[in-house]
């Protein structure tokens, strides 16, 4: 186990296992879906048993697991090679989903926050649930080499045997060293066999990564996530093309979003990114990667530093992590009632909720208001008035 500092100047050992395995699901999802036909499923409270012990804010943090690709990009002078690393990073965000079709993340409570400070990886990440209906999660991740931010909202389409998740929102990245800005959007995800059989996840569609600098457009990368033909060997394949400002192809990429991405053409291709090996017994532990296992860990030194709105303090998610399904369900319902109560009070007073750490940008996206880490340092969240969410 690696020994790391968590920002409180105390060394921590990161856990390599969740406290409890996943219990067998005994939910009749069909009866829930059947009684909600035509309804927006994000407005239906689902049984906690369908969840994994992580929430959408933490799922956004998982997208930066392979941030070393951004560090490499930030140290690469050739703009087209920089784009290759950015494309690999954008693809790598999907790797963890391969083993995760079995459960859905917790839907964060409005105002719930999550921080992840990884000095070993050189970044600090914050996220906040900025809207409840529709659910919108915003995040901001910074390091000396890059700034990464996005807000995510999903549209669900239930097709009977499968469910399509269509993401909305733009992912942004800046490399201050070069004055580079990149923007892309996510592809469609589909959970197959939603009601019976082995669930599996597929991603398909085109991701267009636009690169711009203050001097104008420099390059572009189109990454295609291929739909698998049934029984074919092409599952999870991706193909990419980096083009210059004249549309000329400079680099080609190929690989699988769950395994690796290569630059060039076989057989003389170079591996740009490879997914980390999975922990032993991961099937019993929600299919979590090592990075995912660490996300909800509440180390001793961290407790006093976090705002009480941090996901790590959310009791239903913690109880599920510990294997107490009945306790988790009871808490989930209690917390949802509290949230409805707060919503009612706001409505009665003709007020709307304002996120604490994010603000609307001109293009309607959510960006950090830059206050989180300053407040954490001085006066410290324990000295501030923090809303009680649970
Ligand atoms: C509750 O969220 P759930 C509902 O929003 C409910 O309307 C609300 O009450 P209110 C509760 O307070 C909420 O807790 C429902 C929904 C949430 C998402 C978006 O957690 C991410 O009970 C979806 O869940 C990603 O879930 C899915 O939406 C990736 O979290 C797999 O729609 C869904 C998911 C559909 C089920 C998929 C099952 C896969 C195994 O009174 O305030 O309205």
CSV table of C-alpha atoms and ligand atoms in Angstrom, one decimal:
chain,number,residue,atom,x,y,z
A,1,UNK,CA,0.0,0.0,0.0
A,2,UNK,CA,1.2,3.5,-0.8
A,3,UNK,CA,1.5,6.0,2.0
A,4,UNK,CA,0.2,9.4,1.0
A,5,UNK,CA,-0.6,12.7,2.6
A,6,UNK,CA,-4.2,13.8,2.6
A,7,UNK,CA,-3.7,17.5,3.0
A,8,UNK,CA,-3.8,17.5,6.8
A,9,UNK,CA,-0.1,16.6,7.0
A,10,UNK,CA,-0.9,13.2,8.2
A,11,UNK,CA,0.1,10.1,6.2
A,12,UNK,CA,-2.7,7.8,5.2
A,13,UNK,CA,-2.9,4.2,4.0
A,14,UNK,CA,-5.4,3.9,1.3
A,15,UNK,CA,-7.7,0.9,1.6
A,16,UNK,CA,-7.5,-1.8,-1.1
A,17,UNK,CA,-10.9,-3.4,-0.3
A,18,UNK,CA,-14.5,-2.2,0.4
A,19,UNK,CA,-15.8,-3.2,3.9
A,20,UNK,CA,-18.5,-5.4,2.3
A,21,UNK,CA,-19.2,-7.4,-0.8
A,22,UNK,CA,-22.3,-6.7,-3.0
A,23,UNK,CA,-25.5,-8.5,-1.9
A,24,UNK,CA,-27.6,-10.3,-4.5
A,25,UNK,CA,-30.1,-8.0,-6.0
A,26,UNK,CA,-33.7,-8.9,-5.2
A,27,UNK,CA,-35.4,-6.0,-6.7
A,28,UNK,CA,-38.2,-6.4,-9.3
A,29,UNK,CA,-37.0,-3.6,-11.6
A,30,UNK,CA,-39.7,-4.5,-14.1
A,31,UNK,CA,-42.5,-3.8,-11.6
A,32,UNK,CA,-40.9,-0.4,-11.0
A,33,UNK,CA,-40.4,0.4,-14.6
A,34,UNK,CA,-43.8,-0.9,-15.6
A,35,UNK,CA,-45.6,1.4,-13.1
A,36,UNK,CA,-43.6,4.4,-14.4
A,37,UNK,CA,-44.0,4.0,-18.2
A,38,UNK,CA,-43.5,7.2,-20.0
A,39,UNK,CA,-42.3,8.9,-16.8
A,40,UNK,CA,-38.9,10.7,-16.5
A,41,UNK,CA,-37.1,8.0,-14.5
A,42,UNK,CA,-34.9,10.6,-12.7
A,43,UNK,CA,-38.2,11.5,-10.9
A,44,UNK,CA,-38.7,8.0,-9.5
A,45,UNK,CA,-37.1,7.1,-6.2
A,46,UNK,CA,-35.3,3.8,-6.9
A,47,UNK,CA,-34.6,1.1,-4.2
A,48,UNK,CA,-31.1,1.5,-2.8
A,49,UNK,CA,-30.3,-2.1,-3.8
A,50,UNK,CA,-29.9,-0.9,-7.4
A,51,UNK,CA,-27.1,1.4,-6.3
A,52,UNK,CA,-23.4,1.0,-6.0
A,53,UNK,CA,-21.7,2.7,-3.0
A,54,UNK,CA,-20.5,5.7,-5.1
A,55,UNK,CA,-22.5,8.7,-6.4
A,56,UNK,CA,-22.5,10.7,-9.6
A,57,UNK,CA,-20.0,13.3,-8.2
A,58,UNK,CA,-17.6,10.5,-7.5
A,59,UNK,CA,-18.2,9.0,-10.9
A,60,UNK,CA,-17.1,12.3,-12.4
A,61,UNK,CA,-13.9,12.0,-10.4
A,62,UNK,CA,-13.3,8.6,-11.8
A,63,UNK,CA,-12.9,10.2,-15.2
A,64,UNK,CA,-9.6,11.7,-14.1
A,65,UNK,CA,-8.0,8.4,-13.0
A,66,UNK,CA,-5.6,8.5,-16.0
A,67,UNK,CA,-4.6,12.1,-15.4
A,68,UNK,CA,-1.0,11.2,-16.1
A,69,UNK,CA,-2.0,11.5,-19.8
A,70,UNK,CA,-2.8,15.2,-19.2
A,71,UNK,CA,0.6,15.7,-17.5
A,72,UNK,CA,2.2,14.1,-20.6
A,73,UNK,CA,0.2,16.3,-22.9
A,74,UNK,CA,1.2,19.4,-20.9
A,75,UNK,CA,4.8,18.5,-21.6
A,76,UNK,CA,4.5,17.7,-25.3
A,77,UNK,CA,5.4,20.5,-27.7
A,78,UNK,CA,3.9,19.0,-30.8
A,79,UNK,CA,0.2,20.1,-30.8
A,80,UNK,CA,-0.9,17.0,-32.7
A,81,UNK,CA,0.7,14.7,-30.3
A,82,UNK,CA,-0.8,16.7,-27.5
A,83,UNK,CA,-4.2,16.0,-29.1
A,84,UNK,CA,-3.3,12.2,-29.1
A,85,UNK,CA,-2.8,12.3,-25.3
A,86,UNK,CA,-6.0,14.3,-24.8
A,87,UNK,CA,-8.0,11.8,-26.9
A,88,UNK,CA,-6.5,8.9,-24.9
A,89,UNK,CA,-7.6,10.7,-21.7
A,90,UNK,CA,-11.1,11.2,-23.1
A,91,UNK,CA,-11.4,7.5,-24.0
A,92,UNK,CA,-9.8,6.4,-20.7
A,93,UNK,CA,-12.8,7.9,-18.8
A,94,UNK,CA,-14.9,5.0,-20.0
A,95,UNK,CA,-12.6,2.2,-18.8
A,96,UNK,CA,-14.1,1.9,-15.3
A,97,UNK,CA,-17.6,1.5,-16.7
A,98,UNK,CA,-16.8,-1.9,-18.2
A,99,UNK,CA,-17.3,-3.8,-15.0
A,100,UNK,CA,-20.0,-1.5,-13.7
A,101,UNK,CA,-23.2,-2.3,-15.6
A,102,UNK,CA,-24.7,-4.0,-12.5
A,103,UNK,CA,-25.5,-0.9,-10.5
A,104,UNK,CA,-26.3,2.8,-10.7
A,105,UNK,CA,-24.6,5.6,-8.8
A,106,UNK,CA,-26.4,7.4,-6.0
A,107,UNK,CA,-28.2,10.4,-7.2
A,108,UNK,CA,-26.6,13.2,-5.1
A,109,UNK,CA,-28.8,15.5,-2.9
A,110,UNK,CA,-29.0,19.1,-4.1
A,111,UNK,CA,-26.0,20.9,-2.5
A,112,UNK,CA,-24.1,17.7,-1.8
A,113,UNK,CA,-20.4,18.1,-2.5
A,114,UNK,CA,-17.4,15.9,-3.0
A,115,UNK,CA,-13.7,16.7,-2.9
A,116,UNK,CA,-10.8,14.5,-3.9
A,117,UNK,CA,-7.3,15.8,-3.1
A,118,UNK,CA,-4.6,13.5,-4.6
A,119,UNK,CA,-1.2,14.9,-4.0
A,120,UNK,CA,0.3,11.7,-5.4
A,121,UNK,CA,-1.5,12.4,-8.7
A,122,UNK,CA,-1.0,16.1,-8.5
A,123,UNK,CA,-4.6,17.2,-8.7
A,124,UNK,CA,-7.4,18.5,-6.5
A,125,UNK,CA,-11.0,17.9,-7.5
A,126,UNK,CA,-14.3,19.3,-6.3
A,127,UNK,CA,-17.9,18.6,-7.4
A,128,UNK,CA,-21.3,19.7,-6.4
A,129,UNK,CA,-24.9,18.7,-7.2
A,130,UNK,CA,-26.2,22.0,-8.7
A,131,UNK,CA,-29.7,21.0,-9.7
A,132,UNK,CA,-32.0,18.3,-8.5
A,133,UNK,CA,-34.7,18.1,-11.3
A,134,UNK,CA,-33.1,17.6,-13.7
A,135,UNK,CA,-30.1,16.1,-11.9
A,136,UNK,CA,-27.0,18.1,-12.8
A,137,UNK,CA,-23.5,17.5,-11.4
A,138,UNK,CA,-20.7,20.0,-11.9
A,139,UNK,CA,-17.0,19.3,-11.3
A,140,UNK,CA,-13.7,21.2,-11.4
A,141,UNK,CA,-10.3,19.6,-11.3
A,142,UNK,CA,-7.0,21.5,-11.3
A,143,UNK,CA,-3.3,20.7,-11.2
A,144,UNK,CA,-0.2,22.8,-12.1
A,145,UNK,CA,-0.5,21.3,-15.6
A,146,UNK,CA,-4.2,21.5,-16.5
A,147,UNK,CA,-7.7,22.6,-15.5
A,148,UNK,CA,-10.6,20.2,-16.3
A,149,UNK,CA,-14.2,21.0,-15.7
A,150,UNK,CA,-17.6,19.8,-16.8
A,151,UNK,CA,-21.3,19.6,-15.9
A,152,UNK,CA,-23.2,16.5,-16.7
A,153,UNK,CA,-26.9,15.8,-17.1
A,154,UNK,CA,-28.4,12.7,-18.6
A,155,UNK,CA,-31.5,11.8,-20.5
A,156,UNK,CA,-32.6,8.2,-20.0
A,157,UNK,CA,-34.4,6.2,-22.7
A,158,UNK,CA,-35.9,2.9,-21.7
A,159,UNK,CA,-36.3,0.6,-24.6
A,160,UNK,CA,-37.6,-2.5,-22.8
A,161,UNK,CA,-34.6,-4.7,-22.9
A,162,UNK,CA,-32.0,-1.9,-22.6
A,163,UNK,CA,-31.7,1.6,-21.3
A,164,UNK,CA,-29.9,4.4,-23.2
A,165,UNK,CA,-28.2,7.1,-21.3
A,166,UNK,CA,-27.7,10.2,-23.4
A,167,UNK,CA,-25.4,12.7,-21.7
A,168,UNK,CA,-25.6,16.4,-22.2
A,169,UNK,CA,-23.0,19.0,-21.5
A,170,UNK,CA,-19.5,19.8,-22.7
A,171,UNK,CA,-16.2,18.7,-21.1
A,172,UNK,CA,-13.6,21.4,-21.0
A,173,UNK,CA,-9.8,21.2,-20.6
A,174,UNK,CA,-7.2,23.9,-20.5
A,175,UNK,CA,-3.4,23.5,-20.7
A,176,UNK,CA,-2.2,26.8,-19.4
A,177,UNK,CA,1.4,26.1,-20.5
A,178,UNK,CA,0.4,26.3,-24.2
A,179,UNK,CA,-2.8,28.5,-23.9
A,180,UNK,CA,-4.7,25.5,-25.2
A,181,UNK,CA,-8.3,24.8,-24.8
A,182,UNK,CA,-10.1,21.5,-25.6
A,183,UNK,CA,-13.8,20.8,-25.7
A,184,UNK,CA,-15.7,17.6,-26.3
A,185,UNK,CA,-18.9,15.9,-25.4
A,186,UNK,CA,-19.7,12.4,-24.3
A,187,UNK,CA,-21.0,9.5,-26.4
A,188,UNK,CA,-24.2,7.6,-25.7
A,189,UNK,CA,-24.1,4.7,-23.2
A,190,UNK,CA,-26.4,1.8,-23.2
A,191,UNK,CA,-27.1,-0.8,-20.5
A,192,UNK,CA,-28.2,-4.0,-22.1
A,193,UNK,CA,-30.3,-6.7,-20.4
A,194,UNK,CA,-31.6,-4.2,-17.9
A,195,UNK,CA,-34.4,-6.5,-16.7
A,196,UNK,CA,-32.9,-10.0,-16.9
A,197,UNK,CA,-29.8,-11.8,-17.7
A,198,UNK,CA,-26.3,-10.5,-17.4
A,199,UNK,CA,-26.2,-6.7,-17.7
A,200,UNK,CA,-23.5,-5.2,-19.9
A,201,UNK,CA,-22.6,-1.7,-21.0
A,202,UNK,CA,-21.9,-0.3,-24.4
A,203,UNK,CA,-20.8,3.1,-25.5
A,204,UNK,CA,-21.4,4.3,-29.1
A,205,UNK,CA,-21.3,7.4,-31.2
A,206,UNK,CA,-18.9,10.1,-32.2
A,207,UNK,CA,-16.8,12.2,-29.9
A,208,UNK,CA,-15.5,15.4,-31.5
A,209,UNK,CA,-12.6,17.0,-29.6
A,210,UNK,CA,-12.0,20.6,-30.6
A,211,UNK,CA,-8.7,22.2,-29.9
A,212,UNK,CA,-8.4,26.0,-29.9
A,213,UNK,CA,-5.8,28.5,-28.9
A,214,UNK,CA,-5.9,32.2,-28.7
A,215,UNK,CA,-4.4,32.2,-32.3
A,216,UNK,CA,-7.2,30.1,-33.8
A,217,UNK,CA,-8.1,26.5,-34.3
A,218,UNK,CA,-5.1,24.2,-34.4
A,219,UNK,CA,-6.4,20.7,-34.5
A,220,UNK,CA,-9.3,18.4,-34.2
A,221,UNK,CA,-9.8,14.8,-33.2
A,222,UNK,CA,-12.8,12.6,-34.1
A,223,UNK,CA,-13.1,9.5,-31.9
A,224,UNK,CA,-15.7,6.9,-32.9
A,225,UNK,CA,-17.0,4.4,-30.4
A,226,UNK,CA,-18.3,1.5,-32.5
A,227,UNK,CA,-21.5,-0.3,-31.8
A,228,UNK,CA,-20.8,-4.0,-31.5
A,229,UNK,CA,-22.3,-6.4,-34.0
A,230,UNK,CA,-23.8,-9.2,-32.0
A,231,UNK,CA,-21.4,-12.1,-31.5
A,232,UNK,CA,-18.7,-10.1,-33.3
A,233,UNK,CA,-15.2,-9.6,-32.0
A,234,UNK,CA,-15.3,-5.8,-32.3
A,235,UNK,CA,-16.8,-5.2,-28.9
A,236,UNK,CA,-15.7,-1.9,-27.2
A,237,UNK,CA,-13.7,-0.8,-30.2
A,238,UNK,CA,-12.7,2.9,-30.8
A,239,UNK,CA,-11.1,4.6,-33.8
A,240,UNK,CA,-9.7,8.0,-33.9
A,241,UNK,CA,-8.3,10.6,-36.3
A,242,UNK,CA,-6.3,13.7,-35.5
A,243,UNK,CA,-6.5,16.3,-38.2
A,244,UNK,CA,-4.8,19.6,-38.6
A,245,UNK,CA,-6.5,23.0,-39.3
A,246,UNK,CA,-6.7,22.0,-43.0
A,247,UNK,CA,-8.5,18.8,-42.3
A,248,UNK,CA,-5.4,16.7,-43.2
A,249,UNK,CA,-5.1,13.4,-41.2
A,250,UNK,CA,-2.0,13.6,-39.0
A,251,UNK,CA,-2.4,10.6,-36.7
A,252,UNK,CA,-4.7,7.7,-36.5
A,253,UNK,CA,-5.7,5.9,-33.3
A,254,UNK,CA,-7.4,2.6,-32.5
A,255,UNK,CA,-8.1,0.4,-29.5
A,256,UNK,CA,-10.7,-0.6,-27.0
A,257,UNK,CA,-12.2,1.8,-24.4
A,258,UNK,CA,-11.9,-0.9,-21.7
A,259,UNK,CA,-8.3,-2.0,-22.6
A,260,UNK,CA,-5.9,0.3,-24.4
A,261,UNK,CA,-5.5,2.9,-27.1
A,262,UNK,CA,-2.8,2.7,-29.8
A,263,UNK,CA,-1.2,5.3,-32.1
A,264,UNK,CA,-0.5,4.3,-35.7
A,265,UNK,CA,-1.6,1.3,-37.7
A,266,UNK,CA,-1.0,-2.4,-36.7
A,267,UNK,CA,1.5,-4.0,-36.6
A,268,UNK,CA,3.7,-1.0,-35.9
A,269,UNK,CA,1.5,0.8,-33.5
A,270,UNK,CA,2.5,2.4,-30.2
A,271,UNK,CA,0.4,2.0,-27.0
A,272,UNK,CA,-0.6,5.4,-25.7
A,273,UNK,CA,-2.8,4.3,-22.8
A,274,UNK,CA,-3.6,1.0,-21.1
A,275,UNK,CA,-6.2,0.4,-18.4
A,276,UNK,CA,-5.0,-0.6,-15.0
A,277,UNK,CA,-5.4,-4.2,-13.9
A,278,UNK,CA,-8.5,-4.9,-11.9
A,279,UNK,CA,-8.3,-5.8,-8.2
A,280,UNK,CA,-8.7,-9.4,-7.3
A,281,UNK,CA,-12.4,-10.4,-6.5
A,282,UNK,CA,-13.6,-7.2,-8.1
A,283,UNK,CA,-16.8,-9.0,-9.3
A,284,UNK,CA,-17.9,-9.4,-5.6
A,285,UNK,CA,-17.1,-5.8,-4.9
A,286,UNK,CA,-19.3,-3.9,-7.4
A,287,UNK,CA,-16.7,-4.3,-10.1
A,288,UNK,CA,-14.7,-1.3,-8.6
A,289,UNK,CA,-11.2,-0.5,-9.7
A,290,UNK,CA,-8.6,0.3,-7.1
A,291,UNK,CA,-9.2,4.0,-7.7
A,292,UNK,CA,-13.0,3.6,-7.2
A,293,UNK,CA,-12.4,1.7,-3.9
A,294,UNK,CA,-10.5,4.8,-2.6
A,295,UNK,CA,-13.1,7.4,-3.5
A,296,UNK,CA,-15.5,7.0,-0.6
A,297,UNK,CA,-12.9,6.3,2.0
A,298,UNK,CA,-13.1,8.6,5.0
A,299,UNK,CA,-9.6,8.8,6.5
A,300,UNK,CA,-9.3,10.0,10.1
A,301,UNK,CA,-7.3,13.1,9.1
A,302,UNK,CA,-9.8,14.2,6.6
A,303,UNK,CA,-12.9,14.2,8.8
A,304,UNK,CA,-12.2,17.5,10.4
A,305,UNK,CA,-11.4,19.2,7.0
A,306,UNK,CA,-14.4,18.3,4.9
A,307,UNK,CA,-17.7,20.2,4.8
A,308,UNK,CA,-20.6,18.2,6.2
A,309,UNK,CA,-22.1,18.2,2.7
A,310,UNK,CA,-19.3,15.9,1.5
A,311,UNK,CA,-20.6,12.6,0.1
A,312,UNK,CA,-18.3,10.7,2.5
A,313,UNK,CA,-20.7,11.7,5.3
A,314,UNK,CA,-23.9,10.6,3.5
A,315,UNK,CA,-25.2,7.8,5.8
A,316,UNK,CA,-27.3,5.8,3.2
A,317,UNK,CA,-24.3,5.4,0.9
A,318,UNK,CA,-22.0,4.5,3.8
A,319,UNK,CA,-24.5,1.9,5.1
A,320,UNK,CA,-24.7,0.3,1.6
A,321,UNK,CA,-20.9,0.3,1.5
A,322,UNK,CA,-21.0,-1.6,4.8
A,323,UNK,CA,-23.5,-4.1,3.5
A,324,UNK,CA,-26.5,-2.9,5.6
A,325,UNK,CA,-29.2,-2.7,2.9
A,326,UNK,CA,-32.2,-2.2,5.2
A,327,UNK,CA,-30.4,0.6,7.1
A,328,UNK,CA,-29.4,2.2,3.8
A,329,UNK,CA,-32.9,2.1,2.4
A,330,UNK,CA,-34.3,3.6,5.6
A,331,UNK,CA,-31.7,6.4,5.5
A,332,UNK,CA,-32.3,7.0,1.8
A,333,UNK,CA,-36.0,7.6,2.3
A,334,UNK,CA,-35.4,9.8,5.3
A,335,UNK,CA,-32.9,12.0,3.4
A,336,UNK,CA,-35.2,12.3,0.4
A,337,UNK,CA,-38.0,13.5,2.8
A,338,UNK,CA,-35.7,16.1,4.2
A,339,UNK,CA,-34.8,17.2,0.6
A,340,UNK,CA,-38.5,17.5,-0.3
A,341,UNK,CA,-39.1,19.5,2.8
A,342,UNK,CA,-36.3,22.0,1.9
A,343,UNK,CA,-37.7,22.3,-1.6
A,344,UNK,CA,-41.2,23.0,-0.2
A,345,UNK,CA,-39.8,25.8,2.0
A,346,UNK,CA,-37.9,27.4,-0.9
A,347,UNK,CA,-41.0,27.2,-3.1
A,348,UNK,CA,-43.2,28.7,-0.5
A,349,UNK,CA,-40.8,31.6,-0.1
A,350,UNK,CA,-40.5,32.0,-3.9
A,351,UNK,CA,-36.8,31.3,-3.6
A,352,UNK,CA,-34.4,29.1,-5.7
A,353,UNK,CA,-31.4,27.2,-4.6
A,354,UNK,CA,-28.0,28.7,-5.3
A,355,UNK,CA,-25.0,26.3,-5.5
A,356,UNK,CA,-22.2,27.1,-3.1
A,357,UNK,CA,-19.1,26.5,-5.1
A,358,UNK,CA,-20.2,26.7,-8.7
A,359,UNK,CA,-21.7,29.5,-10.8
A,360,UNK,CA,-23.3,29.8,-14.3
A,361,UNK,CA,-20.9,30.9,-17.1
A,362,UNK,CA,-22.1,33.0,-20.1
A,363,UNK,CA,-22.6,29.8,-22.2
A,364,UNK,CA,-24.9,28.4,-19.4
A,365,UNK,CA,-22.3,25.8,-18.3
A,366,UNK,CA,-21.4,25.5,-14.6
A,367,UNK,CA,-17.9,26.7,-13.6
A,368,UNK,CA,-16.2,26.8,-10.2
A,369,UNK,CA,-16.5,30.0,-8.3
A,370,UNK,CA,-13.0,29.5,-6.9
A,371,UNK,CA,-13.9,29.6,-3.3
A,372,UNK,CA,-13.8,25.9,-2.1
A,373,UNK,CA,-10.1,25.5,-1.3
A,374,UNK,CA,-9.7,29.0,0.1
A,375,UNK,CA,-12.6,28.4,2.5
A,376,UNK,CA,-11.2,25.0,3.4
A,377,UNK,CA,-7.9,26.5,4.4
A,378,UNK,CA,-9.3,29.6,6.1
A,379,UNK,CA,-11.5,29.7,8.2
A,380,UNK,CA,-12.1,26.0,7.6
A,381,UNK,CA,-15.5,24.4,6.9
A,382,UNK,CA,-15.9,23.5,10.6
A,383,UNK,CA,-16.1,27.2,11.3
A,384,UNK,CA,-18.7,27.9,8.6
A,385,UNK,CA,-22.4,27.5,8.5
A,386,UNK,CA,-23.0,24.5,6.3
A,387,UNK,CA,-26.5,23.3,5.4
A,388,UNK,CA,-27.6,20.1,7.0
A,389,UNK,CA,-28.5,17.7,4.2
A,390,UNK,CA,-28.9,14.4,6.2
B,1,LIG,C1,-34.3,9.8,-6.4
B,1,LIG,O1,-33.1,9.3,-7.0
B,1,LIG,P1,-32.7,7.8,-7.1
B,1,LIG,C2,-35.3,10.4,-7.5
B,1,LIG,O2,-34.6,11.4,-8.2
B,1,LIG,C3,-36.5,10.9,-6.8
B,1,LIG,O3,-37.3,11.5,-7.8
B,1,LIG,C4,-36.2,12.0,-5.7
B,1,LIG,O4,-37.4,12.3,-5.1
B,1,LIG,P2,-38.1,13.7,-5.4
B,1,LIG,C5,-35.3,11.3,-4.7
B,1,LIG,O5,-34.9,12.3,-3.8
B,1,LIG,C6,-34.0,10.8,-5.4
B,1,LIG,O6,-33.2,10.3,-4.4
B,1,LIG,C7,-33.7,7.7,-9.6
B,1,LIG,C8,-32.9,8.1,-10.8
B,1,LIG,C9,-31.9,9.2,-10.5
B,1,LIG,C10,-29.8,9.6,-11.6
B,1,LIG,C11,-29.1,10.1,-12.8
B,1,LIG,O7,-31.3,7.6,-6.8
B,1,LIG,C12,-28.0,9.2,-13.2
B,1,LIG,O8,-33.7,6.9,-6.3
B,1,LIG,C13,-28.4,8.0,-13.9
B,1,LIG,O9,-32.8,7.3,-8.6
B,1,LIG,C14,-27.2,7.1,-14.3
B,1,LIG,O10,-32.3,6.9,-11.4
B,1,LIG,C15,-27.6,5.7,-14.5
B,1,LIG,O11,-31.2,9.6,-11.6
B,1,LIG,C16,-26.4,4.9,-14.7
B,1,LIG,O12,-29.2,9.2,-10.6
B,1,LIG,C17,-26.6,3.4,-14.6
B,1,LIG,O13,-33.2,7.2,-13.4
B,1,LIG,C18,-32.5,6.6,-12.7
B,1,LIG,C19,-31.7,5.4,-13.1
B,1,LIG,C20,-32.5,4.4,-13.8
B,1,LIG,C21,-32.3,3.0,-13.2
B,1,LIG,C22,-31.2,2.2,-13.8
B,1,LIG,C23,-31.0,0.9,-13.1
B,1,LIG,C24,-29.7,0.3,-13.6
B,1,LIG,C25,-29.3,-0.8,-12.7
B,1,LIG,O14,-39.4,13.7,-4.6
B,1,LIG,O15,-37.2,14.8,-4.9
B,1,LIG,O16,-38.4,13.8,-6.9
